[in-house]
């Protein structure tokens, strides 16, 4: 009996790009990934609603088409109604939209077979008291990257990590036996497009 975890990890090529110390550099690299994200369908995961809205604005300002989904709390400036969230999800499922920015509301239970690329703009962090506090939240990481590679298909996960987050990549490799997270350079972003086209 192959576990779901092993199946997920065996069908997904996990990579990371070192984005350096500058947040704006991370945004620029994400923008550079847009052509690859548009090959099929992609999900960009972030850790907060504020980051989701800010990132959507930054990418749209660059001329990129992105949709956004997060929790339906109705407080603050970042408001999404349940009806609007359902509409965004239906459009994504029906391939009306190709690139979706999401908080972890989407990390479980939503199967969109055409998703071939997951980008972790931020790795999920465990904030629960205990020994894993401040480390990668491995269960959420697995659920996130598992949005690609559905039903035994192959997929790609790209983790954008600042220099301060590099140790989280090592944590992931140590936590999941036999897992290697390969480093991609910025110059290799173009090769992702070709790889993704072969997965379609």
Short mmCIF file of C-alpha atoms in Angstrom, two decimals:
data_model
loop_
_atom_site.label_atom_id
_atom_site.label_comp_id
_atom_site.label_asym_id
_atom_site.label_seq_id
_atom_site.Cartn_x
_atom_site.Cartn_y
_atom_site.Cartn_z
CA UNK A 1 0.00 0.00 0.00
CA UNK A 2 1.63 3.22 -1.19
CA UNK A 3 0.79 6.12 1.10
CA UNK A 4 -0.73 9.31 -0.31
CA UNK A 5 2.35 11.14 0.93
CA UNK A 6 4.73 8.88 -1.02
CA UNK A 7 2.55 9.13 -4.12
CA UNK A 8 2.50 12.92 -3.91
CA UNK A 9 6.24 13.16 -3.40
CA UNK A 10 7.05 10.71 -6.19
CA UNK A 11 5.07 12.53 -8.89
CA UNK A 12 6.15 16.10 -8.11
CA UNK A 13 9.50 17.63 -8.99
CA UNK A 14 10.29 19.87 -6.02
CA UNK A 15 12.56 22.86 -6.60
CA UNK A 16 13.57 26.10 -4.94
CA UNK A 17 14.92 29.44 -6.12
CA UNK A 18 17.08 31.50 -3.77
CA UNK A 19 15.58 34.98 -4.04
CA UNK A 20 18.24 36.68 -1.91
CA UNK A 21 17.47 39.18 0.83
CA UNK A 22 15.22 41.58 -1.06
CA UNK A 23 11.41 41.10 -1.03
CA UNK A 24 11.07 43.02 -4.29
CA UNK A 25 13.50 40.57 -5.88
CA UNK A 26 11.17 37.72 -4.87
CA UNK A 27 8.25 39.53 -6.53
CA UNK A 28 10.32 40.07 -9.69
CA UNK A 29 11.25 36.36 -9.87
CA UNK A 30 7.57 35.47 -9.47
CA UNK A 31 6.79 37.84 -12.34
CA UNK A 32 9.51 36.13 -14.40
CA UNK A 33 7.79 32.79 -13.71
CA UNK A 34 4.51 34.03 -15.18
CA UNK A 35 5.05 32.58 -18.67
CA UNK A 36 5.65 29.16 -17.13
CA UNK A 37 2.62 29.55 -14.87
CA UNK A 38 0.48 30.25 -17.93
CA UNK A 39 1.39 27.01 -19.76
CA UNK A 40 -1.40 25.11 -18.05
CA UNK A 41 -2.80 26.14 -14.65
CA UNK A 42 -0.91 27.24 -11.56
CA UNK A 43 -1.50 28.13 -7.93
CA UNK A 44 0.64 30.62 -5.99
CA UNK A 45 0.44 30.02 -2.23
CA UNK A 46 1.01 32.75 0.36
CA UNK A 47 0.69 32.77 4.15
CA UNK A 48 -1.68 35.71 4.66
CA UNK A 49 -4.62 37.53 3.13
CA UNK A 50 -2.67 40.80 3.12
CA UNK A 51 0.17 39.24 1.11
CA UNK A 52 -2.36 37.67 -1.27
CA UNK A 53 -4.00 41.02 -2.05
CA UNK A 54 -0.69 42.91 -2.28
CA UNK A 55 0.83 40.30 -4.57
CA UNK A 56 -2.22 40.26 -6.83
CA UNK A 57 -1.96 44.03 -7.19
CA UNK A 58 1.79 43.90 -7.91
CA UNK A 59 1.38 41.23 -10.59
CA UNK A 60 -1.59 42.99 -12.17
CA UNK A 61 0.42 46.23 -12.23
CA UNK A 62 3.02 44.28 -14.24
CA UNK A 63 0.28 43.41 -16.74
CA UNK A 64 -0.27 39.82 -15.55
CA UNK A 65 -3.73 38.30 -15.27
CA UNK A 66 -4.24 36.60 -11.88
CA UNK A 67 -7.23 35.67 -9.75
CA UNK A 68 -7.27 35.47 -5.98
CA UNK A 69 -8.97 33.34 -3.36
CA UNK A 70 -8.75 33.35 0.42
CA UNK A 71 -10.97 32.92 3.46
CA UNK A 72 -14.36 34.63 3.53
CA UNK A 73 -13.98 36.67 6.71
CA UNK A 74 -15.79 39.94 6.15
CA UNK A 75 -13.54 42.26 8.16
CA UNK A 76 -10.90 44.69 6.99
CA UNK A 77 -10.12 45.82 3.48
CA UNK A 78 -9.52 42.32 2.13
CA UNK A 79 -13.08 41.08 1.86
CA UNK A 80 -14.25 38.13 -0.21
CA UNK A 81 -17.82 36.88 0.01
CA UNK A 82 -18.55 33.13 -0.14
CA UNK A 83 -20.41 33.69 -3.43
CA UNK A 84 -17.46 35.50 -4.99
CA UNK A 85 -15.07 32.80 -3.78
CA UNK A 86 -17.24 30.11 -5.40
CA UNK A 87 -17.28 32.10 -8.64
CA UNK A 88 -13.47 32.40 -8.66
CA UNK A 89 -13.12 28.66 -7.99
CA UNK A 90 -15.58 27.75 -10.76
CA UNK A 91 -13.70 29.94 -13.23
CA UNK A 92 -10.43 28.27 -12.25
CA UNK A 93 -11.89 24.75 -12.48
CA UNK A 94 -13.32 25.57 -15.91
CA UNK A 95 -9.97 26.99 -17.10
CA UNK A 96 -11.37 30.48 -17.58
CA UNK A 97 -8.45 31.64 -15.42
CA UNK A 98 -4.98 30.09 -15.32
CA UNK A 99 -3.10 31.60 -12.38
CA UNK A 100 -4.60 31.65 -8.90
CA UNK A 101 -3.15 33.28 -5.77
CA UNK A 102 -4.37 31.47 -2.67
CA UNK A 103 -4.02 31.27 1.07
CA UNK A 104 -4.19 27.84 2.68
CA UNK A 105 -7.97 27.76 2.34
CA UNK A 106 -7.20 26.02 -0.95
CA UNK A 107 -4.48 23.70 0.29
CA UNK A 108 -6.84 20.79 0.98
CA UNK A 109 -9.59 19.02 -0.78
CA UNK A 110 -9.85 20.99 -4.02
CA UNK A 111 -8.88 18.93 -7.04
CA UNK A 112 -8.16 20.74 -10.29
CA UNK A 113 -6.43 18.16 -12.51
CA UNK A 114 -5.00 20.76 -14.92
CA UNK A 115 -2.77 22.31 -12.22
CA UNK A 116 0.79 21.43 -13.21
CA UNK A 117 2.68 24.07 -11.21
CA UNK A 118 2.48 25.15 -7.58
CA UNK A 119 4.56 28.13 -6.46
CA UNK A 120 5.12 28.67 -2.75
CA UNK A 121 5.75 32.42 -2.62
CA UNK A 122 6.17 31.80 1.10
CA UNK A 123 6.72 28.42 2.73
CA UNK A 124 4.08 27.58 5.34
CA UNK A 125 5.34 28.09 8.89
CA UNK A 126 4.28 26.12 11.98
CA UNK A 127 3.20 28.55 14.71
CA UNK A 128 1.93 25.94 17.18
CA UNK A 129 3.75 25.79 20.54
CA UNK A 130 6.33 23.02 20.63
CA UNK A 131 9.54 21.84 18.97
CA UNK A 132 8.38 22.64 15.41
CA UNK A 133 7.52 26.27 16.15
CA UNK A 134 9.10 28.44 13.44
CA UNK A 135 9.87 25.47 11.21
CA UNK A 136 8.09 24.54 7.99
CA UNK A 137 4.54 23.26 8.51
CA UNK A 138 5.16 19.97 6.72
CA UNK A 139 1.53 18.84 6.51
CA UNK A 140 0.46 22.12 4.91
CA UNK A 141 3.47 21.99 2.58
CA UNK A 142 2.43 18.52 1.43
CA UNK A 143 -1.18 19.62 0.90
CA UNK A 144 -0.04 22.67 -1.06
CA UNK A 145 2.30 20.91 -3.46
CA UNK A 146 -0.26 18.11 -3.71
CA UNK A 147 -2.57 20.47 -5.64
CA UNK A 148 -0.42 19.49 -8.61
CA UNK A 149 0.44 15.90 -9.46
CA UNK A 150 -3.21 14.94 -8.96
CA UNK A 151 -4.31 11.37 -9.74
CA UNK A 152 -0.77 10.17 -10.41
CA UNK A 153 0.02 12.88 -12.94
CA UNK A 154 3.34 14.66 -12.78
CA UNK A 155 3.70 18.20 -11.51
CA UNK A 156 6.27 20.79 -10.47
CA UNK A 157 6.58 22.73 -7.21
CA UNK A 158 8.73 25.87 -7.05
CA UNK A 159 9.55 27.29 -3.62
CA UNK A 160 10.69 30.92 -3.62
CA UNK A 161 12.96 31.23 -0.60
CA UNK A 162 14.88 34.20 0.74
CA UNK A 163 18.30 33.65 2.26
CA UNK A 164 16.68 33.65 5.70
CA UNK A 165 14.35 30.82 4.65
CA UNK A 166 16.97 28.51 3.12
CA UNK A 167 17.14 26.34 6.23
CA UNK A 168 13.45 25.52 5.74
CA UNK A 169 14.38 23.73 2.50
CA UNK A 170 16.82 21.55 4.43
CA UNK A 171 14.07 20.90 6.99
CA UNK A 172 11.76 19.63 4.22
CA UNK A 173 14.43 17.29 2.86
CA UNK A 174 15.10 15.94 6.34
CA UNK A 175 11.43 15.48 7.22
CA UNK A 176 10.38 13.58 4.09
CA UNK A 177 12.73 10.58 3.59
CA UNK A 178 14.30 10.42 0.14
CA UNK A 179 13.09 13.90 -0.82
CA UNK A 180 15.42 16.19 -2.75
CA UNK A 181 14.48 19.81 -3.37
CA UNK A 182 16.57 20.85 -6.36
CA UNK A 183 17.92 24.38 -6.66
CA UNK A 184 16.92 26.31 -9.77
CA UNK A 185 18.82 29.40 -10.80
CA UNK A 186 17.04 32.44 -12.20
CA UNK A 187 18.63 31.60 -15.57
CA UNK A 188 16.85 28.23 -15.54
CA UNK A 189 13.34 29.70 -15.24
CA UNK A 190 12.94 29.52 -19.03
CA UNK A 191 13.48 25.74 -18.95
CA UNK A 192 10.42 25.35 -16.71
CA UNK A 193 8.15 26.38 -19.57
CA UNK A 194 9.41 23.49 -21.73
CA UNK A 195 9.14 21.00 -18.86
CA UNK A 196 5.56 22.05 -18.16
CA UNK A 197 4.56 21.78 -21.82
CA UNK A 198 5.71 18.15 -21.74
CA UNK A 199 3.46 17.47 -18.73
CA UNK A 200 0.26 18.57 -20.47
#
